[in-house]
PDB file of C-alpha atoms and ligand atoms in Angstrom:
ATOM      1  CA  MET A   1       0.000   0.000   0.000  1.00 45.00           C
ATOM      2  CA  PRO A   2       1.804   3.191  -1.135  1.00 49.00           C
ATOM      3  CA  ILE A   3       2.289   5.921   1.447  1.00 51.00           C
ATOM      4  CA  PRO A   4      -0.056   8.755   0.341  1.00 45.00           C
ATOM      5  CA  SER A   5       1.864  11.836  -0.745  1.00 51.00           C
ATOM      6  CA  THR A   6       1.143  15.121   1.017  1.00 51.00           C
ATOM      7  CA  SER A   7       0.398  18.335  -0.873  1.00 74.00           C
ATOM      8  CA  THR A   8       3.376  20.226   0.573  1.00 90.00           C
ATOM      9  CA  PRO A   9       6.723  18.854  -0.513  1.00 96.00           C
ATOM     10  CA  GLU A  10       9.100  17.833   2.234  1.00 97.00           C
ATOM     11  CA  LEU A  11      11.911  20.403   2.296  1.00 97.00           C
ATOM     12  CA  LEU A  12      15.350  18.767   2.235  1.00 98.00           C
ATOM     13  CA  SER A  13      18.454  20.893   2.608  1.00 98.00           C
ATOM     14  CA  THR A  14      21.420  18.546   2.915  1.00 98.00           C
ATOM     15  CA  PRO A  15      22.554  15.548   0.854  1.00 98.00           C
ATOM     16  CA  ASP A  16      22.048  13.402   3.976  1.00 98.00           C
ATOM     17  CA  ASP A  17      18.410  14.568   4.225  1.00 98.00           C
ATOM     18  CA  LEU A  18      17.976  13.663   0.577  1.00 98.00           C
ATOM     19  CA  ARG A  19      19.505  10.214   1.055  1.00 98.00           C
ATOM     20  CA  ARG A  20      17.346   9.463   4.116  1.00 98.00           C
ATOM     21  CA  TRP A  21      14.182  10.547   2.283  1.00 98.00           C
ATOM     22  CA  SER A  22      15.021   8.444  -0.747  1.00 98.00           C
ATOM     23  CA  LEU A  23      15.976   5.389   1.319  1.00 98.00           C
ATOM     24  CA  ALA A  24      12.664   5.629   3.196  1.00 98.00           C
ATOM     25  CA  CYS A  25      10.791   5.643  -0.115  1.00 98.00           C
ATOM     26  CA  ARG A  26      12.748   2.743  -1.510  1.00 97.00           C
ATOM     27  CA  THR A  27      12.472   0.735   1.699  1.00 98.00           C
ATOM     28  CA  ALA A  28       8.695   1.149   1.375  1.00 98.00           C
ATOM     29  CA  GLY A  29       8.958  -0.279  -2.140  1.00 98.00           C
ATOM     30  CA  LEU A  30       8.303   3.063  -3.836  1.00 98.00           C
ATOM     31  CA  SER A  31      10.124   4.169  -6.977  1.00 98.00           C
ATOM     32  CA  VAL A  32      11.844   7.556  -6.918  1.00 98.00           C
ATOM     33  CA  GLY A  33      12.097  10.081  -9.755  1.00 98.00           C
ATOM     34  CA  MET A  34      14.433  13.084  -9.589  1.00 98.00           C
ATOM     35  CA  VAL A  35      14.229  16.357 -11.514  1.00 98.00           C
ATOM     36  CA  PRO A  36      17.413  18.443 -11.159  1.00 98.00           C
ATOM     37  CA  THR A  37      16.941  22.181 -11.824  1.00 98.00           C
ATOM     38  CA  MET A  38      18.504  25.532 -11.104  1.00 97.00           C
ATOM     39  CA  GLY A  39      15.101  26.971 -10.153  1.00 97.00           C
ATOM     40  CA  ALA A  40      13.318  29.929 -11.794  1.00 96.00           C
ATOM     41  CA  LEU A  41      10.867  27.224 -12.751  1.00 97.00           C
ATOM     42  CA  HIS A  42       8.891  27.545 -15.988  1.00 97.00           C
ATOM     43  CA  ALA A  43       6.764  25.374 -18.256  1.00 98.00           C
ATOM     44  CA  GLY A  44       9.848  23.493 -19.505  1.00 98.00           C
ATOM     45  CA  HIS A  45      10.748  22.402 -15.985  1.00 98.00           C
ATOM     46  CA  ARG A  46       7.086  21.664 -15.296  1.00 98.00           C
ATOM     47  CA  SER A  47       6.981  19.215 -18.213  1.00 98.00           C
ATOM     48  CA  LEU A  48       9.869  17.245 -16.689  1.00 98.00           C
ATOM     49  CA  ILE A  49       8.203  17.284 -13.269  1.00 98.00           C
ATOM     50  CA  ASP A  50       4.832  16.160 -14.679  1.00 98.00           C
ATOM     51  CA  ARG A  51       6.483  13.279 -16.492  1.00 98.00           C
ATOM     52  CA  ALA A  52       8.397  12.277 -13.350  1.00 98.00           C
ATOM     53  CA  VAL A  53       5.180  12.389 -11.290  1.00 98.00           C
ATOM     54  CA  ALA A  54       3.434  10.211 -13.877  1.00 98.00           C
ATOM     55  CA  GLU A  55       6.217   7.620 -13.998  1.00 98.00           C
ATOM     56  CA  ASN A  56       7.298   7.303 -10.341  1.00 98.00           C
ATOM     57  CA  ASP A  57       5.697   6.702  -6.941  1.00 98.00           C
ATOM     58  CA  ARG A  58       7.642   9.590  -5.399  1.00 98.00           C
ATOM     59  CA  VAL A  59       9.366  12.612  -6.958  1.00 98.00           C
ATOM     60  CA  VAL A  60      12.037  14.954  -5.676  1.00 98.00           C
ATOM     61  CA  ALA A  61      12.817  18.181  -7.508  1.00 98.00           C
ATOM     62  CA  THR A  62      16.158  19.796  -6.791  1.00 98.00           C
ATOM     63  CA  ILE A  63      16.784  23.552  -6.920  1.00 98.00           C
ATOM     64  CA  PHE A  64      20.425  24.553  -6.897  1.00 98.00           C
ATOM     65  CA  VAL A  65      22.189  27.239  -8.910  1.00 97.00           C
ATOM     66  CA  ASN A  66      25.416  25.316  -9.308  1.00 97.00           C
ATOM     67  CA  PRO A  67      28.431  27.658  -9.201  1.00 96.00           C
ATOM     68  CA  ALA A  68      30.711  24.903 -10.533  1.00 95.00           C
ATOM     69  CA  GLN A  69      29.099  25.036 -13.970  1.00 95.00           C
ATOM     70  CA  PHE A  70      29.415  28.816 -14.446  1.00 95.00           C
ATOM     71  CA  GLY A  71      32.595  30.382 -15.842  1.00 94.00           C
ATOM     72  CA  PRO A  72      34.129  33.407 -14.085  1.00 93.00           C
ATOM     73  CA  SER A  73      32.606  35.864 -16.584  1.00 90.00           C
ATOM     74  CA  GLU A  74      29.197  34.144 -16.776  1.00 92.00           C
ATOM     75  CA  ASP A  75      25.874  35.045 -15.158  1.00 91.00           C
ATOM     76  CA  PHE A  76      26.036  33.157 -11.835  1.00 95.00           C
ATOM     77  CA  ALA A  77      25.436  36.313  -9.757  1.00 93.00           C
ATOM     78  CA  ARG A  78      22.505  37.588 -11.832  1.00 91.00           C
ATOM     79  CA  TYR A  79      20.934  34.177 -12.554  1.00 94.00           C
ATOM     80  CA  PRO A  80      17.229  34.476 -11.526  1.00 94.00           C
ATOM     81  CA  ARG A  81      16.477  33.084  -8.072  1.00 95.00           C
ATOM     82  CA  THR A  82      12.752  32.727  -7.302  1.00 95.00           C
ATOM     83  CA  THR A  83      12.602  30.058  -4.595  1.00 95.00           C
ATOM     84  CA  ASP A  84       9.204  31.022  -3.112  1.00 95.00           C
ATOM     85  CA  ALA A  85       7.478  30.966  -6.499  1.00 96.00           C
ATOM     86  CA  ASP A  86       9.336  27.738  -7.340  1.00 97.00           C
ATOM     87  CA  LEU A  87       8.001  26.030  -4.223  1.00 96.00           C
ATOM     88  CA  GLU A  88       4.468  27.008  -5.273  1.00 96.00           C
ATOM     89  CA  VAL A  89       5.073  25.352  -8.640  1.00 97.00           C
ATOM     90  CA  LEU A  90       6.256  22.202  -6.866  1.00 97.00           C
ATOM     91  CA  VAL A  91       3.158  22.141  -4.626  1.00 96.00           C
ATOM     92  CA  ALA A  92       0.878  22.541  -7.648  1.00 96.00           C
ATOM     93  CA  ALA A  93       2.719  19.768  -9.475  1.00 97.00           C
ATOM     94  CA  GLY A  94       2.315  17.345  -6.574  1.00 96.00           C
ATOM     95  CA  VAL A  95       6.032  16.854  -5.972  1.00 98.00           C
ATOM     96  CA  ASP A  96       6.828  14.951  -2.776  1.00 98.00           C
ATOM     97  CA  ALA A  97      10.147  16.518  -1.830  1.00 98.00           C
ATOM     98  CA  ALA A  98      12.205  19.578  -2.716  1.00 98.00           C
ATOM     99  CA  PHE A  99      15.968  19.461  -2.280  1.00 98.00           C
ATOM    100  CA  VAL A 100      17.193  23.052  -1.890  1.00 98.00           C
ATOM    101  CA  PRO A 101      20.768  22.960  -0.607  1.00 98.00           C
ATOM    102  CA  SER A 102      23.097  25.893   0.024  1.00 98.00           C
ATOM    103  CA  VAL A 103      26.347  26.257  -1.913  1.00 97.00           C
ATOM    104  CA  GLU A 104      28.280  25.554   1.320  1.00 97.00           C
ATOM    105  CA  THR A 105      26.378  22.288   1.832  1.00 98.00           C
ATOM    106  CA  MET A 106      27.081  21.059  -1.682  1.00 98.00           C
ATOM    107  CA  TYR A 107      30.666  22.335  -1.805  1.00 97.00           C
ATOM    108  CA  PRO A 108      32.036  22.377   1.738  1.00 96.00           C
ATOM    109  CA  PRO A 109      35.517  23.809   2.213  1.00 95.00           C
ATOM    110  CA  GLY A 110      38.193  21.248   1.444  1.00 94.00           C
ATOM    111  CA  LEU A 111      36.344  19.497  -1.391  1.00 94.00           C
ATOM    112  CA  VAL A 112      39.036  18.332  -3.825  1.00 94.00           C
ATOM    113  CA  THR A 113      37.243  15.758  -5.971  1.00 95.00           C
ATOM    114  CA  ARG A 114      36.669  16.718  -9.601  1.00 93.00           C
ATOM    115  CA  LEU A 115      35.027  14.959 -12.528  1.00 95.00           C
ATOM    116  CA  GLY A 116      36.021  15.409 -16.151  1.00 95.00           C
ATOM    117  CA  ILE A 117      34.245  14.687 -19.431  1.00 95.00           C
ATOM    118  CA  SER A 118      36.907  13.873 -22.010  1.00 92.00           C
ATOM    119  CA  GLY A 119      36.791  13.806 -25.797  1.00 91.00           C
ATOM    120  CA  PRO A 120      34.535  15.822 -28.119  1.00 90.00           C
ATOM    121  CA  LEU A 121      31.543  15.393 -25.832  1.00 95.00           C
ATOM    122  CA  GLY A 122      33.255  17.466 -23.141  1.00 94.00           C
ATOM    123  CA  ASP A 123      35.490  19.656 -25.270  1.00 93.00           C
ATOM    124  CA  ARG A 124      33.505  20.697 -28.337  1.00 95.00           C
ATOM    125  CA  LEU A 125      30.694  23.215 -28.919  1.00 97.00           C
ATOM    126  CA  GLU A 126      29.250  24.101 -25.473  1.00 97.00           C
ATOM    127  CA  GLY A 127      32.368  22.552 -23.944  1.00 96.00           C
ATOM    128  CA  ALA A 128      34.621  24.790 -26.064  1.00 96.00           C
ATOM    129  CA  SER A 129      32.573  27.940 -25.459  1.00 96.00           C
ATOM    130  CA  ARG A 130      32.217  27.291 -21.741  1.00 95.00           C
ATOM    131  CA  PRO A 131      35.465  25.684 -20.547  1.00 94.00           C
ATOM    132  CA  GLY A 132      34.891  23.567 -17.438  1.00 94.00           C
ATOM    133  CA  HIS A 133      31.101  23.801 -17.772  1.00 96.00           C
ATOM    134  CA  PHE A 134      30.467  20.093 -18.238  1.00 97.00           C
ATOM    135  CA  ASN A 135      32.914  19.164 -15.474  1.00 97.00           C
ATOM    136  CA  GLY A 136      30.773  21.304 -13.163  1.00 97.00           C
ATOM    137  CA  VAL A 137      27.573  19.717 -14.493  1.00 98.00           C
ATOM    138  CA  ALA A 138      29.073  16.235 -14.096  1.00 98.00           C
ATOM    139  CA  LEU A 139      30.116  16.939 -10.506  1.00 98.00           C
ATOM    140  CA  VAL A 140      26.743  18.238  -9.367  1.00 98.00           C
ATOM    141  CA  VAL A 141      24.699  15.617 -11.217  1.00 98.00           C
ATOM    142  CA  THR A 142      26.864  12.837  -9.788  1.00 98.00           C
ATOM    143  CA  LYS A 143      26.475  14.244  -6.261  1.00 98.00           C
ATOM    144  CA  LEU A 144      22.693  14.439  -6.752  1.00 98.00           C
ATOM    145  CA  LEU A 145      22.456  10.887  -8.109  1.00 98.00           C
ATOM    146  CA  VAL A 146      24.685   9.440  -5.373  1.00 97.00           C
ATOM    147  CA  ALA A 147      22.753  11.165  -2.569  1.00 98.00           C
ATOM    148  CA  GLY A 148      19.307  10.874  -4.119  1.00 97.00           C
ATOM    149  CA  LEU A 149      19.466   7.267  -5.363  1.00 95.00           C
ATOM    150  CA  PRO A 150      16.674   7.798  -7.891  1.00 98.00           C
ATOM    151  CA  ASP A 151      15.353   5.107 -10.193  1.00 98.00           C
ATOM    152  CA  ARG A 152      14.984   7.730 -12.922  1.00 98.00           C
ATOM    153  CA  ALA A 153      16.307  11.253 -13.442  1.00 98.00           C
ATOM    154  CA  TYR A 154      14.713  13.696 -15.893  1.00 98.00           C
ATOM    155  CA  PHE A 155      16.515  16.134 -18.195  1.00 98.00           C
ATOM    156  CA  GLY A 156      15.414  18.430 -21.026  1.00 98.00           C
ATOM    157  CA  GLN A 157      16.391  17.887 -24.651  1.00 97.00           C
ATOM    158  CA  LYS A 158      16.868  21.662 -24.919  1.00 97.00           C
ATOM    159  CA  ASP A 159      20.247  21.235 -23.209  1.00 98.00           C
ATOM    160  CA  ALA A 160      21.194  18.581 -25.735  1.00 98.00           C
ATOM    161  CA  GLN A 161      24.901  18.269 -25.028  1.00 98.00           C
ATOM    162  CA  GLN A 162      24.172  18.181 -21.284  1.00 98.00           C
ATOM    163  CA  CYS A 163      21.770  15.274 -21.923  1.00 98.00           C
ATOM    164  CA  ALA A 164      24.481  13.392 -23.809  1.00 98.00           C
ATOM    165  CA  VAL A 165      26.998  14.091 -21.015  1.00 98.00           C
ATOM    166  CA  VAL A 166      24.585  12.943 -18.299  1.00 98.00           C
ATOM    167  CA  ARG A 167      23.535   9.802 -20.181  1.00 98.00           C
ATOM    168  CA  ARG A 168      27.187   8.932 -20.650  1.00 97.00           C
ATOM    169  CA  LEU A 169      28.225   9.583 -17.043  1.00 97.00           C
ATOM    170  CA  ALA A 170      25.259   7.630 -15.667  1.00 98.00           C
ATOM    171  CA  ARG A 171      26.507   4.674 -17.712  1.00 97.00           C
ATOM    172  CA  ASP A 172      30.233   5.184 -17.145  1.00 97.00           C
ATOM    173  CA  LEU A 173      29.825   5.435 -13.367  1.00 97.00           C
ATOM    174  CA  ASP A 174      27.487   2.408 -13.203  1.00 97.00           C
ATOM    175  CA  THR A 175      24.814   4.440 -11.433  1.00 97.00           C
ATOM    176  CA  GLY A 176      21.955   2.215 -12.549  1.00 97.00           C
ATOM    177  CA  VAL A 177      19.860   5.399 -12.903  1.00 98.00           C
ATOM    178  CA  GLU A 178      17.664   5.618 -15.990  1.00 98.00           C
ATOM    179  CA  ILE A 179      18.189   9.013 -17.648  1.00 98.00           C
ATOM    180  CA  VAL A 180      14.934  10.204 -19.213  1.00 98.00           C
ATOM    181  CA  VAL A 181      15.217  12.950 -21.847  1.00 98.00           C
ATOM    182  CA  CYS A 182      12.080  15.085 -22.313  1.00 98.00           C
ATOM    183  CA  PRO A 183      11.167  17.192 -25.400  1.00 97.00           C
ATOM    184  CA  THR A 184      11.876  20.929 -25.563  1.00 98.00           C
ATOM    185  CA  VAL A 185       8.931  23.093 -24.496  1.00 98.00           C
ATOM    186  CA  ARG A 186       8.548  26.254 -26.597  1.00 97.00           C
ATOM    187  CA  ASP A 187       6.564  29.450 -26.318  1.00 97.00           C
ATOM    188  CA  PRO A 188       3.767  29.652 -28.933  1.00 95.00           C
ATOM    189  CA  ASP A 189       6.028  31.717 -31.225  1.00 94.00           C
ATOM    190  CA  GLY A 190       8.628  28.946 -31.215  1.00 97.00           C
ATOM    191  CA  LEU A 191      11.267  30.312 -28.837  1.00 97.00           C
ATOM    192  CA  ALA A 192      12.484  27.574 -26.510  1.00 98.00           C
ATOM    193  CA  ILE A 193      11.539  28.497 -22.934  1.00 98.00           C
ATOM    194  CA  SER A 194      14.571  29.290 -20.800  1.00 96.00           C
ATOM    195  CA  SER A 195      15.174  30.903 -17.422  1.00 92.00           C
ATOM    196  CA  ARG A 196      17.507  33.258 -19.302  1.00 93.00           C
ATOM    197  CA  ASN A 197      14.706  34.600 -21.560  1.00 95.00           C
ATOM    198  CA  VAL A 198      13.878  37.094 -18.774  1.00 93.00           C
ATOM    199  CA  TYR A 199      17.117  38.910 -19.673  1.00 94.00           C
ATOM    200  CA  LEU A 200      15.769  39.761 -23.158  1.00 97.00           C
ATOM    201  CA  ASN A 201      14.163  43.158 -23.760  1.00 97.00           C
ATOM    202  CA  PRO A 202      11.111  43.173 -26.092  1.00 96.00           C
ATOM    203  CA  GLU A 203      13.187  44.032 -29.178  1.00 97.00           C
ATOM    204  CA  GLU A 204      15.717  41.277 -28.407  1.00 97.00           C
ATOM    205  CA  ARG A 205      12.900  38.815 -27.685  1.00 97.00           C
ATOM    206  CA  LEU A 206      11.561  39.474 -31.203  1.00 96.00           C
ATOM    207  CA  ARG A 207      14.979  39.064 -32.843  1.00 97.00           C
ATOM    208  CA  ALA A 208      15.474  35.821 -30.904  1.00 97.00           C
ATOM    209  CA  LEU A 209      12.728  34.294 -33.088  1.00 97.00           C
ATOM    210  CA  ALA A 210      15.409  33.948 -35.751  1.00 97.00           C
ATOM    211  CA  ILE A 211      16.494  30.876 -33.756  1.00 98.00           C
ATOM    212  CA  PRO A 212      13.341  28.785 -34.241  1.00 97.00           C
ATOM    213  CA  SER A 213      12.945  30.235 -37.762  1.00 97.00           C
ATOM    214  CA  GLY A 214      16.459  29.213 -38.725  1.00 97.00           C
ATOM    215  CA  LEU A 215      16.069  25.738 -37.278  1.00 98.00           C
ATOM    216  CA  ALA A 216      12.703  25.317 -39.019  1.00 97.00           C
ATOM    217  CA  ALA A 217      14.225  26.435 -42.335  1.00 97.00           C
ATOM    218  CA  ALA A 218      17.040  23.889 -42.008  1.00 98.00           C
ATOM    219  CA  MET A 219      14.574  21.155 -41.081  1.00 98.00           C
ATOM    220  CA  ALA A 220      12.528  21.995 -44.186  1.00 97.00           C
ATOM    221  CA  ARG A 221      15.667  21.643 -46.326  1.00 97.00           C
ATOM    222  CA  PHE A 222      16.446  18.299 -44.660  1.00 98.00           C
ATOM    223  CA  GLU A 223      12.877  17.107 -45.328  1.00 97.00           C
ATOM    224  CA  ALA A 224      13.322  18.187 -48.964  1.00 97.00           C
ATOM    225  CA  GLY A 225      16.382  15.929 -49.264  1.00 98.00           C
ATOM    226  CA  GLU A 226      19.342  18.157 -48.357  1.00 98.00           C
ATOM    227  CA  ARG A 227      21.932  16.018 -46.537  1.00 98.00           C
ATOM    228  CA  ASP A 228      24.975  18.287 -46.644  1.00 98.00           C
ATOM    229  CA  ALA A 229      25.583  19.266 -43.022  1.00 98.00           C
ATOM    230  CA  THR A 230      27.406  22.472 -43.960  1.00 98.00           C
ATOM    231  CA  ALA A 231      24.469  23.580 -46.120  1.00 98.00           C
ATOM    232  CA  LEU A 232      22.028  22.927 -43.261  1.00 98.00           C
ATOM    233  CA  ALA A 233      24.200  24.767 -40.743  1.00 98.00           C
ATOM    234  CA  THR A 234      24.637  27.692 -43.159  1.00 98.00           C
ATOM    235  CA  THR A 235      20.860  27.989 -43.499  1.00 98.00           C
ATOM    236  CA  VAL A 236      20.540  28.389 -39.743  1.00 98.00           C
ATOM    237  CA  ARG A 237      23.519  30.731 -39.455  1.00 98.00           C
ATOM    238  CA  SER A 238      22.168  33.071 -42.181  1.00 98.00           C
ATOM    239  CA  CYS A 239      18.832  33.413 -40.376  1.00 98.00           C
ATOM    240  CA  LEU A 240      20.596  34.271 -37.120  1.00 98.00           C
ATOM    241  CA  GLU A 241      22.951  36.757 -38.753  1.00 98.00           C
ATOM    242  CA  ASN A 242      20.088  38.445 -40.618  1.00 97.00           C
ATOM    243  CA  GLU A 243      18.682  39.383 -37.211  1.00 96.00           C
ATOM    244  CA  ARG A 244      22.145  40.483 -35.984  1.00 97.00           C
ATOM    245  CA  LEU A 245      22.553  37.609 -33.563  1.00 98.00           C
ATOM    246  CA  ASP A 246      26.142  36.926 -32.626  1.00 98.00           C
ATOM    247  CA  VAL A 247      26.565  33.259 -33.572  1.00 98.00           C
ATOM    248  CA  ASP A 248      28.713  31.182 -31.266  1.00 98.00           C
ATOM    249  CA  TYR A 249      28.275  27.908 -33.183  1.00 98.00           C
ATOM    250  CA  VAL A 250      25.850  26.045 -35.410  1.00 98.00           C
ATOM    251  CA  ALA A 251      26.629  22.351 -35.976  1.00 98.00           C
ATOM    252  CA  VAL A 252      25.051  19.091 -37.077  1.00 98.00           C
ATOM    253  CA  VAL A 253      26.070  16.386 -34.607  1.00 98.00           C
ATOM    254  CA  GLU A 254      25.629  12.760 -33.771  1.00 97.00           C
ATOM    255  CA  ALA A 255      23.346  12.644 -30.731  1.00 95.00           C
ATOM    256  CA  ASP A 256      25.417  10.485 -28.357  1.00 95.00           C
ATOM    257  CA  THR A 257      28.985  11.601 -29.066  1.00 95.00           C
ATOM    258  CA  PHE A 258      28.391  15.144 -30.294  1.00 95.00           C
ATOM    259  CA  SER A 259      30.838  14.475 -33.119  1.00 95.00           C
ATOM    260  CA  GLU A 260      30.079  16.735 -36.068  1.00 96.00           C
ATOM    261  CA  VAL A 261      28.833  14.937 -39.179  1.00 98.00           C
ATOM    262  CA  GLU A 262      29.419  15.833 -42.838  1.00 98.00           C
ATOM    263  CA  THR A 263      26.315  14.043 -44.076  1.00 98.00           C
ATOM    264  CA  ALA A 264      23.164  14.585 -42.053  1.00 98.00           C
ATOM    265  CA  ALA A 265      20.949  11.646 -41.163  1.00 98.00           C
ATOM    266  CA  PRO A 266      17.747  11.154 -39.148  1.00 97.00           C
ATOM    267  CA  THR A 267      18.343  11.454 -35.345  1.00 97.00           C
ATOM    268  CA  ASN A 268      21.314  13.796 -35.926  1.00 98.00           C
ATOM    269  CA  GLN A 269      20.819  17.071 -34.130  1.00 98.00           C
ATOM    270  CA  ILE A 270      21.292  20.665 -35.248  1.00 98.00           C
ATOM    271  CA  VAL A 271      22.643  22.493 -32.210  1.00 98.00           C
ATOM    272  CA  LEU A 272      23.368  26.189 -31.852  1.00 98.00           C
ATOM    273  CA  ALA A 273      24.385  28.895 -29.447  1.00 98.00           C
ATOM    274  CA  ALA A 274      23.990  32.601 -30.125  1.00 98.00           C
ATOM    275  CA  ARG A 275      24.184  35.828 -28.221  1.00 97.00           C
ATOM    276  CA  ILE A 276      21.633  38.639 -28.310  1.00 97.00           C
ATOM    277  CA  GLY A 277      23.062  41.581 -26.418  1.00 93.00           C
ATOM    278  CA  SER A 278      24.364  40.097 -23.192  1.00 92.00           C
ATOM    279  CA  THR A 279      22.101  37.039 -23.305  1.00 95.00           C
ATOM    280  CA  ARG A 280      23.381  33.706 -24.592  1.00 96.00           C
ATOM    281  CA  LEU A 281      20.731  31.274 -25.845  1.00 97.00           C
ATOM    282  CA  ILE A 282      21.041  27.671 -27.027  1.00 98.00           C
ATOM    283  CA  ASP A 283      18.631  25.540 -29.027  1.00 98.00           C
ATOM    284  CA  VAL A 284      18.443  22.197 -30.815  1.00 98.00           C
ATOM    285  CA  VAL A 285      16.270  20.160 -33.148  1.00 98.00           C
ATOM    286  CA  ARG A 286      16.440  16.435 -33.863  1.00 98.00           C
ATOM    287  CA  LEU A 287      16.332  15.766 -37.601  1.00 98.00           C
ATOM    288  CA  GLY A 288      13.582  13.371 -38.603  1.00 96.00           C
ATOM    289  CA  VAL A 289      12.278  13.306 -35.015  1.00 96.00           C
ATOM    290  CA  ASP A 290      11.059  16.750 -33.924  1.00 95.00           C
ATOM    291  CA  THR A 291       8.353  18.801 -35.557  1.00 94.00           C
ATOM    292  CA  ALA A 292       9.713  22.121 -36.772  1.00 94.00           C
ATOM    293  CA  PRO A 293       9.502  24.940 -34.236  1.00 94.00           C
ATOM    294  CA  VAL A 294       7.055  27.623 -35.337  1.00 78.00           C
ATOM    295  CA  GLY A 295       8.933  30.809 -36.020  1.00 59.00           C
ATOM    296  CA  ARG A 296       8.492  34.225 -37.592  1.00 51.00           C
ATOM    297  CA  GLY A 297       8.867  34.153 -41.345  1.00 46.00           C
ATOM    298  CA  VAL A 298       8.456  30.395 -41.715  1.00 41.00           C
TER     299      VAL A 298
HETATM  300  P1  LIG B 301      17.910  24.459 -15.673  1.00 60.32           P
HETATM  301  O1  LIG B 301      17.127  24.912 -14.487  1.00 60.32           O
HETATM  302  O2  LIG B 301      17.999  25.473 -16.759  1.00 60.32           O
HETATM  303  O3  LIG B 301      19.223  23.840 -15.298  1.00 60.32           O
HETATM  304  O4  LIG B 301      17.072  23.288 -16.306  1.00 60.32           O
HETATM  305  C1  LIG B 301      16.715  22.154 -15.545  1.00 60.32           C
HETATM  306  C2  LIG B 301      16.231  21.086 -16.473  1.00 60.32           C
HETATM  307  O5  LIG B 301      15.105  21.569 -17.194  1.00 60.32           O
HETATM  308  C3  LIG B 301      17.305  20.705 -17.509  1.00 60.32           C
HETATM  309  O6  LIG B 301      17.299  19.304 -17.679  1.00 60.32           O
HETATM  310  C4  LIG B 301      16.852  21.444 -18.733  1.00 60.32           C
HETATM  311  O7  LIG B 301      17.251  20.813 -19.931  1.00 60.32           O
HETATM  312  C5  LIG B 301      15.343  21.383 -18.578  1.00 60.32           C
HETATM  313  N1  LIG B 301      14.720  22.433 -19.373  1.00 60.32           N
HETATM  314  C6  LIG B 301      15.017  23.756 -19.363  1.00 60.32           C
HETATM  315  N2  LIG B 301      14.274  24.412 -20.284  1.00 60.32           N
HETATM  316  C7  LIG B 301      13.501  23.490 -20.896  1.00 60.32           C
HETATM  317  C8  LIG B 301      12.526  23.525 -21.934  1.00 60.32           C
HETATM  318  N3  LIG B 301      12.190  24.665 -22.545  1.00 60.32           N
HETATM  319  N4  LIG B 301      11.944  22.370 -22.306  1.00 60.32           N
HETATM  320  C9  LIG B 301      12.260  21.202 -21.698  1.00 60.32           C
HETATM  321  N5  LIG B 301      13.175  21.096 -20.712  1.00 60.32           N
HETATM  322  C10 LIG B 301      13.781  22.220 -20.306  1.00 60.32           C
END
C-alpha cells in the first residue's frame, strides 16, 4: 500500500536529508524520480516534473544554482532566483520533496574531488565555449544521483549536449539510474523556454525568433532531401545573422557523441548557441524526429 503523498513537498536541505528521504521511499517499495533544476521554474521544468510524477511513486525536484558550472565571466550572480514561487510550482505539481541545498552544503571547504568529461563530448561546442562547464555539471549531477538514489532522473532535450553528457556519465559510473530525456517546451512563437529569456528586452525577444525560424528552415531543407551538413548549418547561421545575432556555433552532430557529421541523417541534431546583447541562448532540433519549431517568417 503506497504511502499517500502530502500536498506540501518535504523540504530537504542537505545531501544526507535527501539520502534518508530516498531510502525511506525505496524501503517502502516506492520508486523515486528526480528532476534536477537551477530553479526559476517555468513550463519546460514543469513538463519534466509532470512526467516524473506520472512515472514514479515519489518525486524529488532539486533547486540549486550550481556555481561549478558557471565560468568566471558568466551570469552566476545575476541568474534568476525565485525560490518562493518555485516552491508554489512544486506544490501545484504534486512533488513529494524539494531538495534546496546551500552552496556551502554542496561544496564544503576542502572538497578536492573533480570529474572530467573527455573527448569531443566534453570539449567541443558548449564545452569549447564554456570551458569547465560540463565538469561542473558532471560533478553536481553525480552528487545528486549518489545522494538521491533515484530510479529515474529527468533532463530536457533543450540542453542537448548536457543530456548526452549525463547519459554517458550515468553509464560510465554504473549508477543504474535511468536518464529520461524530455522534449523541448517552446513558447507559442517557437522560442524555446529558458530561465535566461527574462534577460531579453522586447526588441531582443523578437529578434530571438530567428532561432526557431532558422532551425525550421534547415529542417525543411532536410525534409526536402538536403543532406549536406554544412548547407544545413549555413541555413541556420544566415537566419541568425540576418537578425544580428552573434553566432557562437551552429553544428550538425551525432546525438550520443556530439561528433560533427558531414552528411546529415535522421536522429542527428542541429545544435546552436547565439548571443543577443548580453544574453546567450542555445537551441536544438532532432532531424527526422522533432516537428519544426514555429517561427516568424516560416
Ligand atoms: P535548468 O534549471 O535550466 O538547469 O534546467 C533544468 C532542467 O530543465 C534541464 O534538464 C533542462 O534541460 C530542462 N529544461 C530547461 N528548459 C527546458 C525547456 N524549454 N523544455 C524542456 N526542458 C527544459
